[in-house]
Short mmCIF file of C-alpha atoms in Angstrom, two decimals:
data_model
loop_
_atom_site.label_atom_id
_atom_site.label_comp_id
_atom_site.label_asym_id
_atom_site.label_seq_id
_atom_site.Cartn_x
_atom_site.Cartn_y
_atom_site.Cartn_z
CA MET A 28 -2.26 -22.69 0.37
CA ILE A 29 -1.51 -22.62 4.11
CA ALA A 30 -2.60 -25.46 6.26
CA ASP A 31 -3.84 -25.23 9.64
CA ILE A 32 -2.37 -27.95 11.27
CA ARG A 33 -2.83 -26.18 14.78
CA HIS A 34 -5.08 -29.25 15.78
CA LEU A 35 -2.81 -32.35 15.60
CA TRP A 36 -0.30 -31.36 18.79
CA ASP A 37 -1.36 -31.14 22.47
CA LYS A 38 -1.26 -28.31 24.00
CA LYS A 39 -1.84 -29.33 27.31
CA ASN A 40 1.22 -31.96 26.43
CA TYR A 41 3.88 -30.14 24.60
CA SER A 42 6.14 -28.91 27.58
CA ARG A 43 6.36 -33.22 28.29
CA ILE A 44 6.85 -33.91 25.01
CA ILE A 45 9.10 -31.35 23.86
CA LYS A 46 12.76 -30.78 25.08
CA LEU A 47 15.22 -28.12 24.62
CA PRO A 48 18.31 -29.47 23.37
CA ASN A 49 21.60 -28.00 25.12
CA VAL A 50 22.27 -25.27 22.19
CA SER A 51 24.46 -22.37 23.31
CA LEU A 52 23.20 -19.22 22.11
CA SER A 53 26.91 -18.06 20.82
CA ASP A 54 26.23 -21.33 18.33
CA ARG A 55 26.39 -19.74 15.31
CA HIS A 56 27.16 -22.08 12.50
CA GLN A 57 27.95 -20.02 9.35
CA ASP A 58 26.74 -22.73 6.40
CA PHE A 59 23.49 -24.70 5.68
CA GLN A 60 22.86 -27.76 8.24
CA GLU A 61 20.82 -30.40 6.83
CA VAL A 62 16.99 -30.81 8.51
CA LYS A 63 16.06 -34.68 8.25
CA ASN A 64 12.65 -36.07 8.03
CA LEU A 65 10.53 -33.48 7.42
CA GLY A 66 9.31 -33.53 4.34
CA LEU A 67 11.28 -31.86 1.42
CA LEU A 68 12.75 -29.33 3.67
CA LEU A 69 16.25 -29.93 3.00
CA TYR A 70 18.74 -27.64 4.59
CA VAL A 71 18.33 -24.26 6.41
CA HIS A 72 21.10 -21.96 7.13
CA ALA A 73 20.17 -18.73 9.94
CA ALA A 74 17.27 -17.51 11.74
CA LEU A 75 16.81 -13.47 12.23
CA TRP A 76 13.73 -12.05 14.25
CA GLN A 77 12.61 -9.35 12.38
CA GLY A 78 10.15 -7.73 14.59
CA ASP A 79 7.33 -9.96 14.38
CA HIS A 80 8.64 -13.03 13.40
CA VAL A 81 11.09 -15.06 12.79
CA ARG A 82 12.45 -15.60 9.55
CA ILE A 83 14.60 -19.04 8.21
CA THR A 84 16.85 -19.17 5.41
CA VAL A 85 16.19 -22.78 3.53
CA VAL A 86 17.00 -24.73 0.71
CA LYS A 87 13.87 -27.30 -0.11
CA LYS A 88 12.50 -29.37 -3.56
CA LEU A 89 10.90 -26.57 -5.64
CA ASN A 90 7.26 -25.69 -5.84
CA VAL A 91 6.84 -28.66 -3.08
CA PRO A 92 4.62 -27.54 -0.24
CA VAL A 93 5.63 -28.42 3.20
CA TYR A 94 2.26 -28.30 5.09
CA THR A 95 3.51 -30.34 8.12
CA ALA A 96 6.65 -28.18 9.39
CA LEU A 97 5.41 -26.41 12.99
CA CYS A 98 7.86 -23.27 14.69
CA VAL A 99 8.63 -24.49 18.11
CA LEU A 100 9.97 -20.96 19.91
CA TRP A 101 12.22 -20.56 22.86
CA PHE A 102 12.27 -17.24 25.43
CA SER A 103 15.04 -18.74 26.97
CA SER A 104 17.78 -21.23 26.51
CA ASP A 105 17.05 -22.56 29.89
CA GLN A 106 16.75 -26.50 29.67
CA ASN A 107 13.65 -26.55 31.31
CA ALA A 108 12.24 -23.61 28.90
CA ARG A 109 8.55 -23.85 28.00
CA PRO A 110 8.13 -24.38 24.09
CA TYR A 111 5.79 -21.95 22.21
CA PHE A 112 4.30 -23.33 18.83
CA VAL A 113 3.25 -21.31 16.29
CA GLN A 114 2.65 -21.87 12.31
CA ALA A 115 5.53 -22.11 9.40
CA VAL A 116 5.01 -20.21 6.64
CA VAL A 117 6.95 -21.86 3.89
CA ARG A 118 7.73 -20.04 0.33
CA ASP A 119 9.85 -20.87 -2.38
CA LEU A 120 12.36 -17.86 -3.64
CA ARG A 121 12.39 -17.40 -6.99
CA SER A 122 13.89 -20.48 -9.18
CA TYR A 123 15.61 -21.06 -12.25
CA THR A 124 14.21 -24.67 -13.93
CA PHE A 125 16.15 -26.42 -11.29
CA ASP A 126 14.77 -28.67 -8.88
CA ASN A 127 15.82 -27.64 -5.29
CA ALA A 128 14.83 -23.90 -4.77
CA CYS A 129 15.87 -21.04 -2.42
CA GLY A 130 13.03 -20.13 0.30
CA TYR A 131 12.05 -18.95 3.69
CA ILE A 132 10.65 -19.96 6.60
CA LYS A 133 8.16 -17.09 8.63
CA CYS A 134 7.12 -18.06 12.32
CA ILE A 135 5.07 -15.27 13.12
CA LEU A 136 4.57 -14.49 16.21
CA GLN A 137 0.57 -13.30 17.40
CA THR A 138 1.89 -9.84 19.70
CA GLY A 139 5.84 -10.36 19.01
CA LYS A 140 6.32 -11.00 22.36
CA ASN A 141 5.50 -13.36 25.50
CA GLU A 142 4.10 -12.35 28.58
CA THR A 143 7.48 -11.28 29.73
CA ASN A 144 7.77 -8.61 27.49
CA GLU A 145 10.96 -10.93 25.55
CA ILE A 146 12.02 -11.93 22.28
CA PRO A 147 12.95 -15.29 21.05
CA VAL A 148 16.44 -16.76 21.79
CA LEU A 149 15.88 -19.79 20.11
CA VAL A 150 14.09 -21.63 17.22
CA SER A 151 13.13 -25.42 16.69
CA LEU A 152 11.15 -26.69 13.50
CA VAL A 153 9.28 -30.35 14.03
CA ASP A 154 7.02 -32.21 12.14
CA GLY A 155 3.04 -31.62 13.53
CA THR A 156 2.27 -34.90 12.43
CA ASP A 157 4.64 -36.67 14.62
CA ILE A 158 5.52 -34.21 17.71
CA GLU A 159 6.75 -37.31 19.37
CA SER A 160 9.71 -37.80 16.73
CA GLY A 161 11.26 -34.25 18.44
CA LEU A 162 12.53 -31.64 17.00
CA LYS A 163 14.40 -31.48 13.95
CA ILE A 164 16.64 -28.75 13.73
CA THR A 165 17.32 -25.93 16.45
CA LEU A 166 18.22 -22.45 16.00
CA PRO A 167 19.50 -19.63 17.49
CA ILE A 168 17.68 -16.53 16.57
CA GLU A 169 20.11 -13.60 15.52
CA ASP A 170 18.12 -10.31 16.20
CA THR A 171 19.75 -7.41 14.17
CA ARG A 172 17.79 -4.60 14.34
CA ILE A 173 18.78 -1.44 15.39
CA HIS A 174 17.70 -1.06 19.62
CA THR A 175 17.70 2.47 21.02
CA ASP A 176 17.43 4.07 24.35
CA ASP A 177 13.35 4.38 23.42
CA LYS A 178 11.82 3.27 26.72
CA LYS A 179 8.88 2.17 24.32
CA GLU A 180 9.96 0.17 21.64
CA ASN A 181 7.67 -0.63 18.10
CA ILE A 182 8.72 -3.93 16.58
CA SER A 183 6.04 -3.22 14.19
CA PHE A 184 6.58 -1.89 10.68
CA GLY A 185 4.26 1.01 10.59
CA LYS A 186 5.72 4.51 10.29
CA GLU A 187 6.91 4.65 13.79
CA ILE A 188 9.42 2.33 13.18
CA ASP A 189 10.24 3.92 9.71
CA SER A 190 10.94 6.94 11.40
CA LYS A 191 13.07 5.83 14.33
CA ILE A 192 15.12 3.66 11.60
CA LYS A 193 15.50 6.97 9.36
CA LYS A 194 16.76 8.63 12.64
CA THR A 195 19.13 5.99 14.13
CA CYS A 196 20.40 3.99 10.75
CA PRO A 197 24.34 3.99 11.31
CA VAL A 198 24.87 3.39 7.29
CA GLU A 199 22.96 4.95 4.38
CA PHE A 200 24.15 3.24 1.65
CA THR A 201 24.90 -1.17 2.30
CA VAL A 202 26.03 -3.00 -1.21
CA CYS A 203 25.06 -6.51 -0.88
CA VAL A 204 27.79 -8.81 -3.63
CA PRO A 205 26.56 -12.25 -4.55
CA THR A 206 29.06 -14.88 -3.56
CA MET A 207 32.77 -15.17 -4.12
CA PHE A 208 33.28 -18.49 -5.94
CA SER A 209 37.57 -19.91 -6.25
CA PHE A 210 37.78 -15.91 -6.28
CA GLY A 211 41.23 -14.88 -6.96
CA ASN A 212 40.69 -11.35 -8.36
CA ALA A 213 41.99 -8.85 -5.56
CA GLY A 214 41.85 -6.10 -8.30
CA MET A 215 38.83 -6.72 -8.94
CA LEU A 216 37.62 -6.72 -5.70
CA VAL A 217 39.67 -3.68 -4.17
CA GLU A 218 38.13 -1.36 -7.54
CA LYS A 219 34.74 -2.66 -6.37
CA LEU A 220 35.35 -1.59 -2.50
CA GLU A 221 36.63 1.63 -3.74
CA MET A 222 33.97 2.58 -5.80
CA SER A 223 31.41 1.70 -4.09
CA ARG A 224 32.98 4.19 -1.50
CA LEU A 225 32.54 6.60 -4.06
CA LEU A 226 29.47 6.09 -5.09
CA GLY A 227 28.16 6.52 -1.00
CA ALA A 228 28.40 2.99 0.52
CA GLY A 229 28.96 2.64 3.90
CA ARG A 230 29.19 -0.76 3.77
CA VAL A 231 29.81 -3.96 2.01
CA VAL A 232 28.62 -7.10 2.74
CA LEU A 233 30.20 -10.29 0.51
CA TYR A 234 29.20 -14.17 0.64
CA ASN A 235 32.37 -16.84 0.65
CA THR A 236 32.28 -19.75 -0.60
CA SER A 237 35.74 -20.15 -1.94
CA ILE A 238 38.17 -17.58 -2.29
CA LYS A 239 42.29 -17.40 -2.99
CA PRO A 240 44.83 -16.22 -0.60
CA ASN A 241 45.39 -12.64 -1.96
CA VAL A 242 41.52 -11.92 -1.95
CA ASP A 243 41.56 -13.27 1.92
CA ALA A 244 44.59 -10.59 2.85
CA VAL A 245 41.87 -7.58 0.82
CA LEU A 246 39.34 -8.33 3.10
CA ARG A 247 40.94 -8.71 6.29
CA MET A 248 43.17 -5.61 5.68
CA TYR A 249 39.81 -3.50 5.24
CA SER A 250 38.39 -5.29 8.12
CA GLN A 251 41.65 -4.54 10.85
CA GLU A 252 41.16 -0.67 9.23
CA PHE A 253 38.13 -0.69 10.31
CA ALA A 254 38.18 -2.38 13.25
CA ALA A 255 41.39 0.01 14.60
CA GLY A 256 39.53 3.08 13.34
CA ARG A 257 41.31 3.82 10.09
CA GLU A 258 38.86 2.87 7.48
CA LYS A 259 35.25 4.32 7.40
CA LEU A 260 34.09 1.51 4.66
CA GLU A 261 32.82 -1.84 6.76
CA VAL A 262 33.79 -4.81 4.89
CA ILE A 263 31.80 -7.93 6.15
CA VAL A 264 32.01 -11.30 4.66
CA HIS A 265 29.94 -14.45 5.68
CA SER A 266 30.98 -18.09 5.24
CA TRP A 267 28.42 -19.42 2.17
CA ASN A 268 29.36 -23.32 1.67
CA ILE A 269 26.63 -24.11 0.15
CA PRO A 270 24.96 -28.04 0.05
CA PRO A 271 25.86 -30.48 -2.40
CA ILE A 272 23.02 -30.73 -4.77
CA THR A 273 21.86 -28.94 -7.87
CA MET A 274 21.15 -25.28 -7.49
CA HIS A 275 20.69 -22.35 -9.23
CA TYR A 276 24.18 -20.05 -9.13
CA LEU A 277 25.76 -20.74 -5.86
CA GLY A 278 22.19 -20.10 -4.51
CA GLN A 279 22.98 -16.36 -4.99
CA ILE A 280 19.43 -15.21 -4.17
CA ALA A 281 19.29 -16.87 -0.84
CA ALA A 282 22.62 -15.05 -0.34
CA MET A 283 20.84 -11.81 -1.15
CA ASP A 284 17.74 -12.57 0.30
CA ASP A 285 19.86 -13.04 4.24
CA CYS A 286 22.08 -9.98 3.11
CA LEU A 287 18.68 -7.83 2.39
CA TYR A 288 17.16 -9.15 5.91
CA ARG A 289 19.87 -9.47 7.74
CA TYR A 290 21.33 -5.23 7.14
CA LYS A 291 17.80 -3.66 6.46
CA TRP A 292 17.75 -2.70 10.12
CA SER A 293 20.85 -0.83 9.92
CA SER A 294 20.95 0.62 6.18
CA ARG A 295 18.06 3.25 4.86
CA TYR A 296 18.96 2.28 1.51
CA ILE A 297 20.03 -1.83 0.58
CA VAL A 298 21.77 -1.61 -2.96
CA PHE A 299 22.51 -4.94 -4.97
CA THR A 300 25.38 -5.23 -7.49
CA ASP A 301 27.23 -8.18 -8.44
CA MET A 302 31.12 -7.28 -8.24
CA ASP A 303 31.26 -6.47 -11.98
CA GLU A 304 28.48 -4.20 -11.83
CA PHE A 305 28.65 -0.14 -10.59
CA ILE A 306 25.26 2.06 -10.56
CA ILE A 307 26.62 5.18 -11.42
CA PRO A 308 24.50 8.22 -11.02
CA PHE A 309 24.87 10.52 -14.17
CA HIS A 310 23.86 14.65 -12.24
CA HIS A 311 24.79 14.11 -9.12
CA ALA A 312 28.00 13.09 -7.14
CA SER A 313 26.86 9.99 -5.64
CA TRP A 314 23.73 7.53 -4.82
CA SER A 315 22.72 10.05 -1.98
CA GLY A 316 21.52 12.82 -3.88
CA LEU A 317 20.26 10.76 -7.15
CA ILE A 318 17.64 8.78 -4.59
CA ALA A 319 16.90 12.32 -2.57
CA ASP A 320 15.67 13.75 -6.14
CA ARG A 321 13.95 10.00 -7.03
CA GLU A 322 12.11 10.16 -4.04
CA LYS A 323 10.59 13.66 -4.63
CA LEU A 324 9.44 12.58 -7.46
CA LYS A 325 8.04 8.95 -6.38
CA PRO A 326 7.48 9.45 -3.23
CA GLY A 327 6.74 5.70 -1.40
CA SER A 328 8.83 3.97 -3.77
CA ALA A 329 10.21 1.17 -1.75
CA ALA A 330 12.85 -0.18 -4.50
CA PHE A 331 14.94 1.39 -7.73
CA LYS A 332 15.41 -0.30 -10.32
CA ILE A 333 18.24 0.91 -13.08
CA ARG A 334 18.77 0.04 -16.28
CA SER A 335 21.80 -2.87 -17.93
CA THR A 336 24.27 -1.24 -19.82
CA ILE A 337 23.25 -4.88 -21.23
CA GLU A 338 20.62 -4.68 -21.78
CA SER A 339 19.36 -8.15 -19.67
CA LEU A 340 15.67 -8.31 -19.77
CA GLU A 341 15.39 -10.66 -16.92
CA VAL A 342 16.51 -12.14 -13.88
CA HIS A 343 16.88 -8.60 -12.28
CA ASP A 344 13.52 -7.85 -11.17
CA VAL A 345 11.77 -7.08 -7.87
CA TYR A 346 10.31 -10.45 -6.73
CA GLU A 347 8.96 -10.26 -3.94
CA GLY A 348 7.67 -6.23 -3.07
CA TYR A 349 6.65 -4.02 -0.27
CA GLY A 350 5.76 -0.76 -2.30
CA PRO A 351 5.92 0.19 -5.93
CA THR A 352 8.94 0.36 -7.86
CA ASP A 353 10.50 3.36 -9.31
CA ASN A 354 11.46 2.44 -13.02
CA VAL A 355 14.80 5.38 -13.24
CA PRO A 356 15.45 6.75 -16.42
CA PRO A 357 18.45 5.37 -18.07
CA ASP A 358 19.67 9.15 -18.74
CA GLN A 359 19.62 9.59 -14.50
CA ALA A 360 21.72 6.17 -14.34
CA LEU A 361 22.48 2.63 -15.52
CA LEU A 362 23.98 -0.07 -14.35
CA TYR A 363 27.04 -0.24 -15.72
CA HIS A 364 28.28 -3.81 -15.71
CA TYR A 365 32.28 -4.39 -16.55
CA ARG A 366 32.07 -8.21 -17.99
CA MET A 367 34.31 -9.86 -20.45
CA PRO A 368 33.06 -8.99 -23.66
CA LEU A 369 30.38 -10.30 -25.95
CA ARG A 370 31.39 -11.89 -29.70
CA LYS A 371 32.57 -8.93 -31.64
CA SER A 372 29.65 -7.96 -33.90
CA CYS A 373 28.65 -4.34 -33.30
CA THR A 374 29.90 -1.44 -33.43
CA ASP A 375 32.23 -0.38 -30.65
CA ILE A 376 30.61 2.58 -28.51
CA ARG A 377 32.72 4.89 -26.43
CA ASP A 378 31.97 6.18 -23.43
CA THR A 379 34.04 8.05 -20.54
CA ARG A 380 31.27 9.00 -18.83
CA VAL A 381 32.52 7.08 -15.68
CA ALA A 382 35.97 7.65 -16.20
CA ASP A 383 35.87 11.25 -16.72
CA LYS A 384 33.68 12.16 -13.51
CA TYR A 385 35.32 9.61 -11.07
CA GLY A 386 38.99 7.76 -12.56
CA GLN A 387 41.09 10.02 -10.55
CA LYS A 388 38.94 9.82 -7.77
CA LEU A 389 38.95 6.11 -8.06
CA LEU A 390 42.44 6.09 -8.53
CA GLN A 391 43.53 7.75 -5.30
CA GLY A 392 41.53 5.33 -3.50
CA LEU A 393 43.24 2.94 -5.49
CA LYS A 394 46.85 3.76 -4.77
CA ALA A 395 46.10 3.89 -1.18
CA ALA A 396 44.44 0.37 -0.77
CA TRP A 397 47.74 -0.81 -2.58
CA ALA A 398 49.58 1.12 -0.21
CA LYS A 399 48.40 -1.57 2.46
CA LEU A 400 48.53 -4.33 0.34
CA LYS A 401 52.35 -4.70 -0.62
CA LYS A 402 53.00 -7.71 -2.23
CA VAL A 403 49.85 -8.48 -2.62
CA PRO A 404 48.95 -10.18 -6.20
CA SER A 405 46.25 -8.44 -7.88
CA GLY A 406 44.74 -11.42 -9.48
CA TRP A 407 44.16 -9.83 -12.36
CA ASN A 408 43.38 -12.10 -15.49
CA PRO A 409 43.82 -10.62 -19.57
CA THR A 410 39.85 -11.04 -20.75
CA ASN A 411 38.95 -13.20 -23.99
CA GLU A 412 36.31 -12.72 -26.07
CA THR A 413 32.99 -15.07 -25.64
CA GLU A 414 30.74 -17.03 -27.70
CA ARG A 415 28.35 -17.72 -25.03
CA ALA A 416 26.20 -14.33 -26.28
CA GLN A 417 25.92 -11.80 -29.47
CA CYS A 418 25.13 -8.36 -29.58
CA ARG A 419 23.16 -7.53 -32.35
CA ASN A 420 21.09 -3.84 -33.41
CA ILE A 421 17.57 -4.38 -32.34
CA SER A 422 16.77 -0.62 -32.48
CA SER A 423 15.29 -0.48 -36.15
CA THR A 424 13.06 -3.78 -34.54
CA ALA A 425 11.69 -3.18 -31.22
CA LYS A 426 11.18 0.14 -31.17
CA PRO A 427 10.10 1.47 -26.74
CA LYS A 428 6.55 2.12 -26.30
CA ALA A 429 6.02 5.73 -25.12
CA GLY A 430 6.95 5.96 -21.95
CA SER A 431 8.75 3.03 -20.83
CA GLN A 432 12.20 2.74 -19.10
#
């Protein structure tokens, strides 16, 4: 339900009531900021321009509507700038039985631009039932879209902009990796980056809650090499200091949501995998060939879902789709999850397909990377068996239905 509260504020007097605070356009906070006195909206992270609306990552109370919030858009940072009020549409992202949920706010413009043919540069939030209480938070708006030399810019989500992205997109695959917390396994990180390169990634985006010095050294090396033009793989790290409240796994759903909407304009495809996961195509050298063939078989697919070797039956799903999802058959590709072993209650399975296909090239990449990381400890730790889960043979009790993936 969306409550229309536009009648609660006075259009004639809003310029007198609301004044723009002194906020620099370059003042982009990397961490969550607390929002006070705006219902049960708790924190905001970043505001991204999406062509016809502003999208703000938020943390709020789960399943509790925030009806009274209004967006205030500013098309100039001048102190005398005129505010534009639009409805704030607040939504929860998927949550897992926690009281606090990650979500987003959409501030939707009717035309996408004001009369001077500009896009907003700042966004504020205000209580629509109490305008005079002032602005609750103001954020710079980050425009992450691809800019071309076209005189006529189409900011809709239609075929024209989609065609433009295909033609001008600098990266075919961007890999989004969830939050790193107290992470010191530099060896795993280098393997993730080098294997992602082999599979077709042009960019890897990571979210840093806390990392050890050896991991920081790895990230700095890749960043410096890319900046100097000696490295083709772009590695980007965002600070992700989560609020001091109970949230699902470091707010990783919000991190992945941020990655999707931040880099969708500069990527043809977005790949979501954990640090220890790799999508392996069996009949193609990289993701490019796999996806090209899948799009020929199922044109118009908005997402491609790959079965995990761990047989997880939940969590991994498209929670807000904009088109059909292609469930890629397991004989075409699998998501290999290199995690700590489950309790030894299953027959060992020997699968050398990944090592046979990519082993030598991966080894070359690892040697080249570590040659630039002399004296940096790998941080590898021996894995221990865990009693948290058991594997069992389900083939005799649950047979897949015909045509199911």
